[in-house]
Amino acid sequence: FSRWLIWLQCDGINGGTPFTNFFRPVASGNPNREPENLNIRFTPQEAVYSYDFEGLHVRTTFFIPNRGTDIHMECTVENHSGRPLGLRMTPVLVPYVNPAQLAPWDKPEWYLKSGFGRQGEAVFWTQLLNAASIREKRRAVTLWTTGEDARSFEISLEKFLGAGDLSNPESVYGERLRLDSGAGRGYGELAGENQVAGYPPVYAVRYETTLEPGGVKTIQQVLSMPECPAPEYGLPSLETAKKPLALFEADVLKREKNARRAYFQKLFSKRRIATRDAVLNQYVNEWLPLQMDWVASLDRGWPTGMRGARDCANDFMGELYLEPGWAREILLLLFECQRSDGWFPRQISTLGRKGKHDLRAFVDAGAFAVEFLNEYVCVTGDFVVLRQKVKWLDGEEEDTILDHAVRVLSYYTDPQNIGEHGLCKIRGGDWLDAVNRAGLEGRGESVMVTCQAVMSISYVCDFAEAAGMPLPRGEWEEKARAFREAVKKTFNREGFFDGLFTDKGEWLFSDHDPDGACRPYVCANAYAILAGAADAEQRASVLRALRTLKDEAGYRLYAPP
C-alpha cells in the first residue's frame, strides 16, 4: 500500500487485471494472494523486493546515497513466459510535500503548484509555497523518470483515482492516462493541462512496450528536494534540478551504492562481538550502531529544528563510541546554549545559541550535559575540550567548557534553587516528563535531580583534576555531602526513597501518595544508590522494593499506575 509503486498489466497475465511491483495491494480476488519466490531484503544501503508471477520476474530496489536528498528507485520486469507480452507499466508517486506543521483548518495542497514535462527524460515537480508568505520557507521537489516508452501522464490525483482509491485507481484500467506527452512542457514551465495548483498532485506515467521472450524492461526514477535559490526561493534552476539524473548512469549508481555500503561497513566495524548466537551478533554488530546513527541524525525523528538538551546528551553519549568527532560537535553546541547561571533550555536550536529555544523550566539537562562531558573525556582522552571556549546563551563573553561545567554545579547548589528539604527544586520538571507541573510555583523538589547533582560534582572534580585544572574539591564535596544527607531523609517506612515533593506540600512516589497508594519509583531510588546516598542496609531494602515492580514484560517505572 505504498504511495510510490508501479502498476503492471499484461494481456494473459493475471487475467489482464493490473497488479503492482510489490504485489500489494491486490486489485481483485483474494487480497491475501501471494506471488511465487517472494523475497524482501533490507540492507542499510538499499531495499530489494522481488517475486515471480505467471512468467514475469519483477524486481524493485530503493537506494538513498550518502549525501543529498535523493531517493533512487529502479524496477525491472523480465519476461520468462516464453511468448511475447504487451506490457504496460504505470509508476505512481503521491508526493508528500508538506510543512512540518499546519493550522487545523489548513490543507497542504492549497500551497502546492505542480507540473510535468520533458527535458530529455520525463520530469515532475512540485513547489511548496508558505502559508505566511515567508519566501525562505518555500520548498521544491522533483521526480525524474525514464523517458523511453513514456506515452501518457497524469498530474491530478483526483483525476487519476477517478471512482477508485490508491488501492484500486480507476486510471490503471484505461488504455492510457489522461494526458499525452505533448501536454508537457520544459522543466518549470506551467501551461495548459500539465499543471495542478490548489489540489493534490500525483506523479503518474504510462509506459507501453512489447517484451519478447527473455526481454527486460527497466524504469528508473529519482525523487529529490533540491535547494531553492535566494532571494526569491523559487523553483531550482534546470542545472540544479538535473543533478540527481547522474544516478541513472550505471557506473555512477554502482559507485554511490559502493560508497553507501562502505559507510555502513565502517560503522559496523567500530565494535563487534562474535558469539554462537548469530541473532545476538547481528543485533550488537549491526542493528545497534545503525539505530544509534539514525537516532543521532534525526534527533529521534522530531522535525522541530530543535534538539532536546537532555536527549542529545543521552544520544551522543552512545554515538561518541562510533563517531567521537560528531559527539564533540554536539557537545560544544549544547554548552553554547547554556545560560550564564548554569541552566540549560529544555530544547536547544539546531542553529546554535542564536536560534529559537524551548525555555520551559526543566532542571535536569545540566546534569545530563555534565554526564555527557564526563563520558566524552573518559572515552576519548580529549581533555583539550575542557579548555575550549564557547559563549553563553545570554551573553557574548567566552568561557571554557570546564567553566561551563562548574556553572552547572553552581546552579544546583545556589540556595534559591534548593527547597525546604535541602533538595534541588524541580521547577518545570525533571527526567519524568509527565511530572511537569509539580514545582512551577517554586516549592517542589526532585530527589532524582539532587542525586544527579551529587554525581555531577564528582564528575567535574575528577575530570578537572585529570586535566590538570583542579577545583577546590573539599568545598564541592561538602555541598555533595549536604545533598546526600537530604536524600537520606526521604527514606520512608516502606524501605525506599520518596520521589519528589510538590508545590502543594505532597510527596509523590512515596509510601503514602495523595491517593493513598504506596508507589516506589525506579529512577529516584536507582540514583540514590548511584549517588552514594543509601547505606548498605538501605540499598538492600531499595532493591527489595524495586523487585515488586517486576512483571511479565520487565520492570515498570513505578507502580501502581
PDB file of C-alpha atoms in Angstrom, residues 73-319:
ATOM      1  CA  MET A  73      14.037   3.657  -7.439  1.00  0.00           C
ATOM      2  CA  GLU A  74      14.590   1.045 -10.131  1.00  0.00           C
ATOM      3  CA  CYS A  75      12.049  -1.536 -11.306  1.00  0.00           C
ATOM      4  CA  THR A  76      12.943  -4.328 -13.736  1.00  0.00           C
ATOM      5  CA  VAL A  77      10.457  -6.686 -15.381  1.00  0.00           C
ATOM      6  CA  GLU A  78      11.769  -9.827 -17.148  1.00  0.00           C
ATOM      7  CA  ASN A  79       9.666 -11.987 -19.484  1.00  0.00           C
ATOM      8  CA  HIS A  80      10.114 -15.682 -18.632  1.00  0.00           C
ATOM      9  CA  SER A  81       6.793 -16.732 -20.162  1.00  0.00           C
ATOM     10  CA  GLY A  82       8.215 -17.965 -23.465  1.00  0.00           C
ATOM     11  CA  ARG A  83       5.898 -15.694 -25.527  1.00  0.00           C
ATOM     12  CA  PRO A  84       5.814 -12.010 -26.458  1.00  0.00           C
ATOM     13  CA  LEU A  85       3.925  -9.864 -23.979  1.00  0.00           C
ATOM     14  CA  GLY A  86       2.420  -6.426 -24.338  1.00  0.00           C
ATOM     15  CA  LEU A  87       3.470  -4.699 -21.118  1.00  0.00           C
ATOM     16  CA  ARG A  88       2.027  -1.584 -19.557  1.00  0.00           C
ATOM     17  CA  MET A  89       3.827  -0.114 -16.550  1.00  0.00           C
ATOM     18  CA  THR A  90       2.318   2.785 -14.604  1.00  0.00           C
ATOM     19  CA  PRO A  91       4.624   4.153 -11.898  1.00  0.00           C
ATOM     20  CA  VAL A  92       2.697   6.291  -9.431  1.00  0.00           C
ATOM     21  CA  LEU A  93       4.017   8.579  -6.702  1.00  0.00           C
ATOM     22  CA  VAL A  94       1.702  10.580  -4.445  1.00  0.00           C
ATOM     23  CA  PRO A  95       4.155  13.211  -3.191  1.00  0.00           C
ATOM     24  CA  TYR A  96       4.131  14.345   0.421  1.00  0.00           C
ATOM     25  CA  VAL A  97       5.278  17.954   0.142  1.00  0.00           C
ATOM     26  CA  ASN A  98       4.080  19.407   3.419  1.00  0.00           C
ATOM     27  CA  PRO A  99       5.171  21.938   6.007  1.00  0.00           C
ATOM     28  CA  ALA A 100       6.047  20.384   9.369  1.00  0.00           C
ATOM     29  CA  GLN A 101       3.002  21.966  10.999  1.00  0.00           C
ATOM     30  CA  LEU A 102      -0.266  23.224   9.582  1.00  0.00           C
ATOM     31  CA  ALA A 103      -3.162  25.027  11.207  1.00  0.00           C
ATOM     32  CA  PRO A 104      -6.066  22.627  11.919  1.00  0.00           C
ATOM     33  CA  TRP A 105      -8.230  24.232   9.222  1.00  0.00           C
ATOM     34  CA  ASP A 106      -5.497  24.182   6.583  1.00  0.00           C
ATOM     35  CA  LYS A 107      -4.764  21.742   3.775  1.00  0.00           C
ATOM     36  CA  PRO A 108      -1.235  21.274   2.391  1.00  0.00           C
ATOM     37  CA  GLU A 109      -2.388  21.153  -1.241  1.00  0.00           C
ATOM     38  CA  TRP A 110      -3.596  24.757  -1.026  1.00  0.00           C
ATOM     39  CA  TYR A 111       0.064  25.818  -1.115  1.00  0.00           C
ATOM     40  CA  LEU A 112       1.255  23.477  -3.886  1.00  0.00           C
ATOM     41  CA  LYS A 113       1.956  24.133  -7.566  1.00  0.00           C
ATOM     42  CA  SER A 114       2.862  21.027  -9.592  1.00  0.00           C
ATOM     43  CA  GLY A 115       3.645  20.257 -13.211  1.00  0.00           C
ATOM     44  CA  PHE A 116       5.286  17.796 -15.574  1.00  0.00           C
ATOM     45  CA  GLY A 117       7.304  17.987 -18.752  1.00  0.00           C
ATOM     46  CA  ARG A 118      10.089  16.536 -20.844  1.00  0.00           C
ATOM     47  CA  GLN A 119      13.733  17.547 -20.581  1.00  0.00           C
ATOM     48  CA  GLY A 120      15.376  14.559 -22.200  1.00  0.00           C
ATOM     49  CA  GLU A 121      13.900  12.309 -19.514  1.00  0.00           C
ATOM     50  CA  ALA A 122      10.431  12.994 -18.124  1.00  0.00           C
ATOM     51  CA  VAL A 123      10.186  15.185 -15.021  1.00  0.00           C
ATOM     52  CA  PHE A 124       7.554  16.116 -12.434  1.00  0.00           C
ATOM     53  CA  TRP A 125       7.945  18.935  -9.937  1.00  0.00           C
ATOM     54  CA  THR A 126       6.067  20.480  -7.027  1.00  0.00           C
ATOM     55  CA  GLN A 127       6.664  23.820  -5.381  1.00  0.00           C
ATOM     56  CA  LEU A 128       5.540  24.321  -1.781  1.00  0.00           C
ATOM     57  CA  LEU A 129       4.694  27.936  -1.016  1.00  0.00           C
ATOM     58  CA  ASN A 130       4.422  29.224   2.532  1.00  0.00           C
ATOM     59  CA  ALA A 131       1.121  29.938   4.275  1.00  0.00           C
ATOM     60  CA  ALA A 132       2.605  33.052   5.890  1.00  0.00           C
ATOM     61  CA  SER A 133       4.243  34.235   2.631  1.00  0.00           C
ATOM     62  CA  ILE A 134       7.764  33.699   4.009  1.00  0.00           C
ATOM     63  CA  ARG A 135       9.908  33.162   0.922  1.00  0.00           C
ATOM     64  CA  GLU A 136      12.756  31.470   2.799  1.00  0.00           C
ATOM     65  CA  LYS A 137      10.403  28.627   3.755  1.00  0.00           C
ATOM     66  CA  ARG A 138       9.464  27.713   0.190  1.00  0.00           C
ATOM     67  CA  ARG A 139      10.447  24.194  -0.856  1.00  0.00           C
ATOM     68  CA  ALA A 140      10.587  22.222  -4.081  1.00  0.00           C
ATOM     69  CA  VAL A 141      10.501  18.542  -5.042  1.00  0.00           C
ATOM     70  CA  THR A 142      11.398  16.895  -8.351  1.00  0.00           C
ATOM     71  CA  LEU A 143      10.870  13.407  -9.719  1.00  0.00           C
ATOM     72  CA  TRP A 144      12.845  12.393 -12.795  1.00  0.00           C
ATOM     73  CA  THR A 145      11.609   9.282 -14.553  1.00  0.00           C
ATOM     74  CA  THR A 146      12.804   7.271 -17.563  1.00  0.00           C
ATOM     75  CA  GLY A 147      11.695   8.960 -20.777  1.00  0.00           C
ATOM     76  CA  GLU A 148      11.794   5.973 -23.146  1.00  0.00           C
ATOM     77  CA  ASP A 149       8.376   4.413 -23.879  1.00  0.00           C
ATOM     78  CA  ALA A 150       6.597   7.031 -21.699  1.00  0.00           C
ATOM     79  CA  ARG A 151       3.312   7.529 -23.603  1.00  0.00           C
ATOM     80  CA  SER A 152       0.899   9.332 -21.249  1.00  0.00           C
ATOM     81  CA  PHE A 153       0.805  11.193 -17.951  1.00  0.00           C
ATOM     82  CA  GLU A 154      -1.328  12.387 -15.063  1.00  0.00           C
ATOM     83  CA  ILE A 155      -0.659  15.227 -12.618  1.00  0.00           C
ATOM     84  CA  SER A 156      -4.025  15.447 -10.785  1.00  0.00           C
ATOM     85  CA  LEU A 157      -4.532  12.879  -8.019  1.00  0.00           C
ATOM     86  CA  GLU A 158      -8.297  13.391  -8.122  1.00  0.00           C
ATOM     87  CA  LYS A 159      -8.462  12.591 -11.844  1.00  0.00           C
ATOM     88  CA  PHE A 160      -6.034   9.693 -11.530  1.00  0.00           C
ATOM     89  CA  LEU A 161      -8.097   7.981  -8.823  1.00  0.00           C
ATOM     90  CA  GLY A 162     -11.435   8.589 -10.555  1.00  0.00           C
ATOM     91  CA  ALA A 163     -14.077   6.439  -8.862  1.00  0.00           C
ATOM     92  CA  GLY A 164     -11.366   4.370  -7.131  1.00  0.00           C
ATOM     93  CA  ASP A 165      -8.722   4.993  -4.495  1.00  0.00           C
ATOM     94  CA  LEU A 166      -4.993   4.401  -4.079  1.00  0.00           C
ATOM     95  CA  SER A 167      -5.506   0.662  -3.659  1.00  0.00           C
ATOM     96  CA  ASN A 168      -7.510   0.421  -6.891  1.00  0.00           C
ATOM     97  CA  PRO A 169      -7.286   3.595  -9.014  1.00  0.00           C
ATOM     98  CA  GLU A 170      -9.564   3.923 -11.998  1.00  0.00           C
ATOM     99  CA  SER A 171      -6.839   5.199 -14.342  1.00  0.00           C
ATOM    100  CA  VAL A 172      -4.780   1.988 -14.363  1.00  0.00           C
ATOM    101  CA  TYR A 173      -7.628   0.197 -16.170  1.00  0.00           C
ATOM    102  CA  GLY A 174      -7.706   2.588 -19.116  1.00  0.00           C
ATOM    103  CA  GLU A 175      -5.759   2.263 -22.347  1.00  0.00           C
ATOM    104  CA  ARG A 176      -3.849   5.412 -21.499  1.00  0.00           C
ATOM    105  CA  LEU A 177      -3.639   8.136 -18.880  1.00  0.00           C
ATOM    106  CA  ARG A 178      -5.485  11.397 -19.409  1.00  0.00           C
ATOM    107  CA  LEU A 179      -2.615  13.491 -20.804  1.00  0.00           C
ATOM    108  CA  ASP A 180      -0.275  12.603 -23.682  1.00  0.00           C
ATOM    109  CA  SER A 181       3.381  13.574 -23.756  1.00  0.00           C
ATOM    110  CA  GLY A 182       2.554  16.595 -25.883  1.00  0.00           C
ATOM    111  CA  ALA A 183       0.817  18.201 -22.920  1.00  0.00           C
ATOM    112  CA  GLY A 184       4.144  18.521 -21.137  1.00  0.00           C
ATOM    113  CA  ARG A 185       6.455  21.493 -21.459  1.00  0.00           C
ATOM    114  CA  GLY A 186      10.039  22.053 -20.414  1.00  0.00           C
ATOM    115  CA  TYR A 187      11.056  21.833 -16.774  1.00  0.00           C
ATOM    116  CA  GLY A 188       9.376  24.548 -14.726  1.00  0.00           C
ATOM    117  CA  GLU A 189       7.028  25.666 -17.499  1.00  0.00           C
ATOM    118  CA  LEU A 190       3.382  25.663 -16.469  1.00  0.00           C
ATOM    119  CA  ALA A 191       0.850  25.967 -19.275  1.00  0.00           C
ATOM    120  CA  GLY A 192      -2.418  24.272 -20.112  1.00  0.00           C
ATOM    121  CA  GLU A 193      -3.082  20.852 -18.618  1.00  0.00           C
ATOM    122  CA  ASN A 194       0.439  19.993 -17.483  1.00  0.00           C
ATOM    123  CA  GLN A 195      -0.173  21.634 -14.103  1.00  0.00           C
ATOM    124  CA  VAL A 196      -2.291  21.433 -10.979  1.00  0.00           C
ATOM    125  CA  ALA A 197      -2.475  24.019  -8.184  1.00  0.00           C
ATOM    126  CA  GLY A 198      -4.529  24.038  -5.007  1.00  0.00           C
ATOM    127  CA  TYR A 199      -5.400  20.344  -5.466  1.00  0.00           C
ATOM    128  CA  PRO A 200      -3.445  17.196  -4.549  1.00  0.00           C
ATOM    129  CA  PRO A 201      -0.884  16.221  -7.203  1.00  0.00           C
ATOM    130  CA  VAL A 202       0.190  12.802  -8.430  1.00  0.00           C
ATOM    131  CA  TYR A 203       3.228  11.831 -10.485  1.00  0.00           C
ATOM    132  CA  ALA A 204       1.899   9.099 -12.808  1.00  0.00           C
ATOM    133  CA  VAL A 205       3.318   7.855 -16.138  1.00  0.00           C
ATOM    134  CA  ARG A 206       2.136   5.117 -18.506  1.00  0.00           C
ATOM    135  CA  TYR A 207       4.863   3.126 -20.252  1.00  0.00           C
ATOM    136  CA  GLU A 208       3.912   0.819 -23.118  1.00  0.00           C
ATOM    137  CA  THR A 209       6.236  -1.723 -24.704  1.00  0.00           C
ATOM    138  CA  THR A 210       6.391  -5.270 -26.039  1.00  0.00           C
ATOM    139  CA  LEU A 211       8.549  -7.728 -24.131  1.00  0.00           C
ATOM    140  CA  GLU A 212       9.931 -10.532 -26.257  1.00  0.00           C
ATOM    141  CA  PRO A 213      10.699 -13.868 -24.548  1.00  0.00           C
ATOM    142  CA  GLY A 214      13.678 -13.222 -22.281  1.00  0.00           C
ATOM    143  CA  GLY A 215      13.230  -9.476 -22.733  1.00  0.00           C
ATOM    144  CA  VAL A 216      13.776  -6.948 -19.948  1.00  0.00           C
ATOM    145  CA  LYS A 217      12.212  -3.537 -19.284  1.00  0.00           C
ATOM    146  CA  THR A 218      13.714  -1.241 -16.651  1.00  0.00           C
ATOM    147  CA  ILE A 219      12.315   2.022 -15.311  1.00  0.00           C
ATOM    148  CA  GLN A 220      14.341   4.351 -13.109  1.00  0.00           C
ATOM    149  CA  GLN A 221      13.073   7.231 -11.014  1.00  0.00           C
ATOM    150  CA  VAL A 222      14.817   9.612  -8.632  1.00  0.00           C
ATOM    151  CA  LEU A 223      12.978  11.776  -6.115  1.00  0.00           C
ATOM    152  CA  SER A 224      14.799  14.852  -4.810  1.00  0.00           C
ATOM    153  CA  MET A 225      14.392  18.004  -2.770  1.00  0.00           C
ATOM    154  CA  PRO A 226      16.816  20.444  -4.448  1.00  0.00           C
ATOM    155  CA  GLU A 227      17.714  23.758  -2.829  1.00  0.00           C
ATOM    156  CA  CYS A 228      15.570  26.749  -3.759  1.00  0.00           C
ATOM    157  CA  PRO A 229      17.751  29.729  -4.741  1.00  0.00           C
ATOM    158  CA  ALA A 230      17.711  33.007  -2.844  1.00  0.00           C
ATOM    159  CA  PRO A 231      16.384  35.684  -2.868  1.00  0.00           C
ATOM    160  CA  GLU A 232      13.065  34.537  -4.350  1.00  0.00           C
ATOM    161  CA  TYR A 233      13.393  30.892  -3.270  1.00  0.00           C
ATOM    162  CA  GLY A 234      11.540  29.877  -6.395  1.00  0.00           C
ATOM    163  CA  LEU A 235      11.854  26.656  -8.363  1.00  0.00           C
ATOM    164  CA  PRO A 236      15.501  25.497  -8.606  1.00  0.00           C
ATOM    165  CA  SER A 237      17.295  26.004 -11.905  1.00  0.00           C
ATOM    166  CA  LEU A 238      17.325  23.244 -14.511  1.00  0.00           C
ATOM    167  CA  GLU A 239      21.049  22.736 -13.891  1.00  0.00           C
ATOM    168  CA  THR A 240      20.411  22.159 -10.179  1.00  0.00           C
ATOM    169  CA  ALA A 241      17.311  20.046 -10.747  1.00  0.00           C
ATOM    170  CA  LYS A 242      19.118  17.731 -13.204  1.00  0.00           C
ATOM    171  CA  LYS A 243      21.948  16.753 -10.840  1.00  0.00           C
ATOM    172  CA  PRO A 244      20.133  13.656  -9.486  1.00  0.00           C
ATOM    173  CA  LEU A 245      19.912  12.325 -13.080  1.00  0.00           C
ATOM    174  CA  ALA A 246      23.510  11.187 -12.655  1.00  0.00           C
ATOM    175  CA  LEU A 247      22.065   8.207 -10.733  1.00  0.00           C
ATOM    176  CA  PHE A 248      20.508   6.974 -13.992  1.00  0.00           C
ATOM    177  CA  GLU A 249      24.059   6.171 -15.189  1.00  0.00           C
ATOM    178  CA  ALA A 250      25.022   2.624 -14.246  1.00  0.00           C
ATOM    179  CA  ASP A 251      28.614   3.414 -13.256  1.00  0.00           C
ATOM    180  CA  VAL A 252      27.554   6.374 -11.075  1.00  0.00           C
ATOM    181  CA  LEU A 253      24.828   4.329  -9.383  1.00  0.00           C
ATOM    182  CA  LYS A 254      27.270   1.496  -8.710  1.00  0.00           C
ATOM    183  CA  ARG A 255      29.846   3.896  -7.275  1.00  0.00           C
ATOM    184  CA  GLU A 256      27.273   5.529  -4.995  1.00  0.00           C
ATOM    185  CA  LYS A 257      26.000   2.161  -3.778  1.00  0.00           C
ATOM    186  CA  ASN A 258      29.556   1.042  -3.037  1.00  0.00           C
ATOM    187  CA  ALA A 259      30.170   4.259  -1.099  1.00  0.00           C
ATOM    188  CA  ARG A 260      26.998   3.710   0.918  1.00  0.00           C
ATOM    189  CA  ARG A 261      27.949   0.108   1.610  1.00  0.00           C
ATOM    190  CA  ALA A 262      31.438   1.199   2.713  1.00  0.00           C
ATOM    191  CA  TYR A 263      29.926   3.783   5.084  1.00  0.00           C
ATOM    192  CA  PHE A 264      27.935   1.125   6.918  1.00  0.00           C
ATOM    193  CA  GLN A 265      30.757  -1.423   6.874  1.00  0.00           C
ATOM    194  CA  LYS A 266      32.935   1.158   8.615  1.00  0.00           C
ATOM    195  CA  LEU A 267      30.146   1.924  11.080  1.00  0.00           C
ATOM    196  CA  PHE A 268      29.651  -1.770  11.858  1.00  0.00           C
ATOM    197  CA  SER A 269      33.380  -2.396  12.294  1.00  0.00           C
ATOM    198  CA  LYS A 270      33.730   0.005  15.248  1.00  0.00           C
ATOM    199  CA  ARG A 271      32.611  -2.531  17.861  1.00  0.00           C
ATOM    200  CA  ARG A 272      31.925  -6.211  17.203  1.00  0.00           C
ATOM    201  CA  ILE A 273      31.149  -9.364  19.131  1.00  0.00           C
ATOM    202  CA  ALA A 274      31.343 -12.980  17.959  1.00  0.00           C
ATOM    203  CA  THR A 275      29.214 -15.458  19.892  1.00  0.00           C
ATOM    204  CA  ARG A 276      27.432 -18.686  18.986  1.00  0.00           C
ATOM    205  CA  ASP A 277      24.191 -16.707  18.771  1.00  0.00           C
ATOM    206  CA  ALA A 278      24.028 -15.242  15.235  1.00  0.00           C
ATOM    207  CA  VAL A 279      20.971 -13.137  16.063  1.00  0.00           C
ATOM    208  CA  LEU A 280      22.703 -11.571  19.075  1.00  0.00           C
ATOM    209  CA  ASN A 281      25.783 -10.879  16.928  1.00  0.00           C
ATOM    210  CA  GLN A 282      23.714  -9.086  14.297  1.00  0.00           C
ATOM    211  CA  TYR A 283      21.812  -7.133  16.959  1.00  0.00           C
ATOM    212  CA  VAL A 284      25.007  -5.803  18.576  1.00  0.00           C
ATOM    213  CA  ASN A 285      27.184  -5.510  15.463  1.00  0.00           C
ATOM    214  CA  GLU A 286      24.677  -4.056  13.018  1.00  0.00           C
ATOM    215  CA  TRP A 287      21.279  -3.103  14.441  1.00  0.00           C
ATOM    216  CA  LEU A 288      22.518  -1.101  17.444  1.00  0.00           C
ATOM    217  CA  PRO A 289      25.046   1.093  15.563  1.00  0.00           C
ATOM    218  CA  LEU A 290      22.551   1.591  12.738  1.00  0.00           C
ATOM    219  CA  GLN A 291      19.855   2.656  15.187  1.00  0.00           C
ATOM    220  CA  MET A 292      22.323   4.936  17.001  1.00  0.00           C
ATOM    221  CA  ASP A 293      23.319   6.548  13.702  1.00  0.00           C
ATOM    222  CA  TRP A 294      19.694   7.190  12.721  1.00  0.00           C
ATOM    223  CA  VAL A 295      18.658   8.492  16.155  1.00  0.00           C
ATOM    224  CA  ALA A 296      21.606  10.895  16.242  1.00  0.00           C
ATOM    225  CA  SER A 297      20.947  12.058  12.657  1.00  0.00           C
ATOM    226  CA  LEU A 298      17.231  12.617  13.069  1.00  0.00           C
ATOM    227  CA  ASP A 299      17.132  13.768  16.706  1.00  0.00           C
ATOM    228  CA  ARG A 300      14.719  10.933  17.480  1.00  0.00           C
ATOM    229  CA  GLY A 301      12.675  11.811  14.388  1.00  0.00           C
ATOM    230  CA  TRP A 302      11.125  15.057  15.627  1.00  0.00           C
ATOM    231  CA  PRO A 303      11.186  17.634  12.790  1.00  0.00           C
ATOM    232  CA  THR A 304      11.195  20.678  15.081  1.00  0.00           C
ATOM    233  CA  GLY A 305      14.545  22.317  14.357  1.00  0.00           C
ATOM    234  CA  MET A 306      15.492  21.690  17.985  1.00  0.00           C
ATOM    235  CA  ARG A 307      17.337  19.006  19.919  1.00  0.00           C
ATOM    236  CA  GLY A 308      16.241  18.011  23.389  1.00  0.00           C
ATOM    237  CA  ALA A 309      19.096  19.164  25.630  1.00  0.00           C
ATOM    238  CA  ARG A 310      18.787  16.018  27.742  1.00  0.00           C
ATOM    239  CA  ASP A 311      18.043  13.856  24.682  1.00  0.00           C
ATOM    240  CA  CYS A 312      21.081  14.843  22.654  1.00  0.00           C
ATOM    241  CA  ALA A 313      23.309  14.431  25.716  1.00  0.00           C
ATOM    242  CA  ASN A 314      21.977  10.892  26.150  1.00  0.00           C
ATOM    243  CA  ASP A 315      22.080  10.028  22.454  1.00  0.00           C
ATOM    244  CA  PHE A 316      25.592  11.292  21.758  1.00  0.00           C
ATOM    245  CA  MET A 317      26.960   9.510  24.811  1.00  0.00           C
ATOM    246  CA  GLY A 318      26.204   6.427  22.723  1.00  0.00           C
ATOM    247  CA  GLU A 319      27.235   7.935  19.401  1.00  0.00           C
TER     248      GLU A 319
END
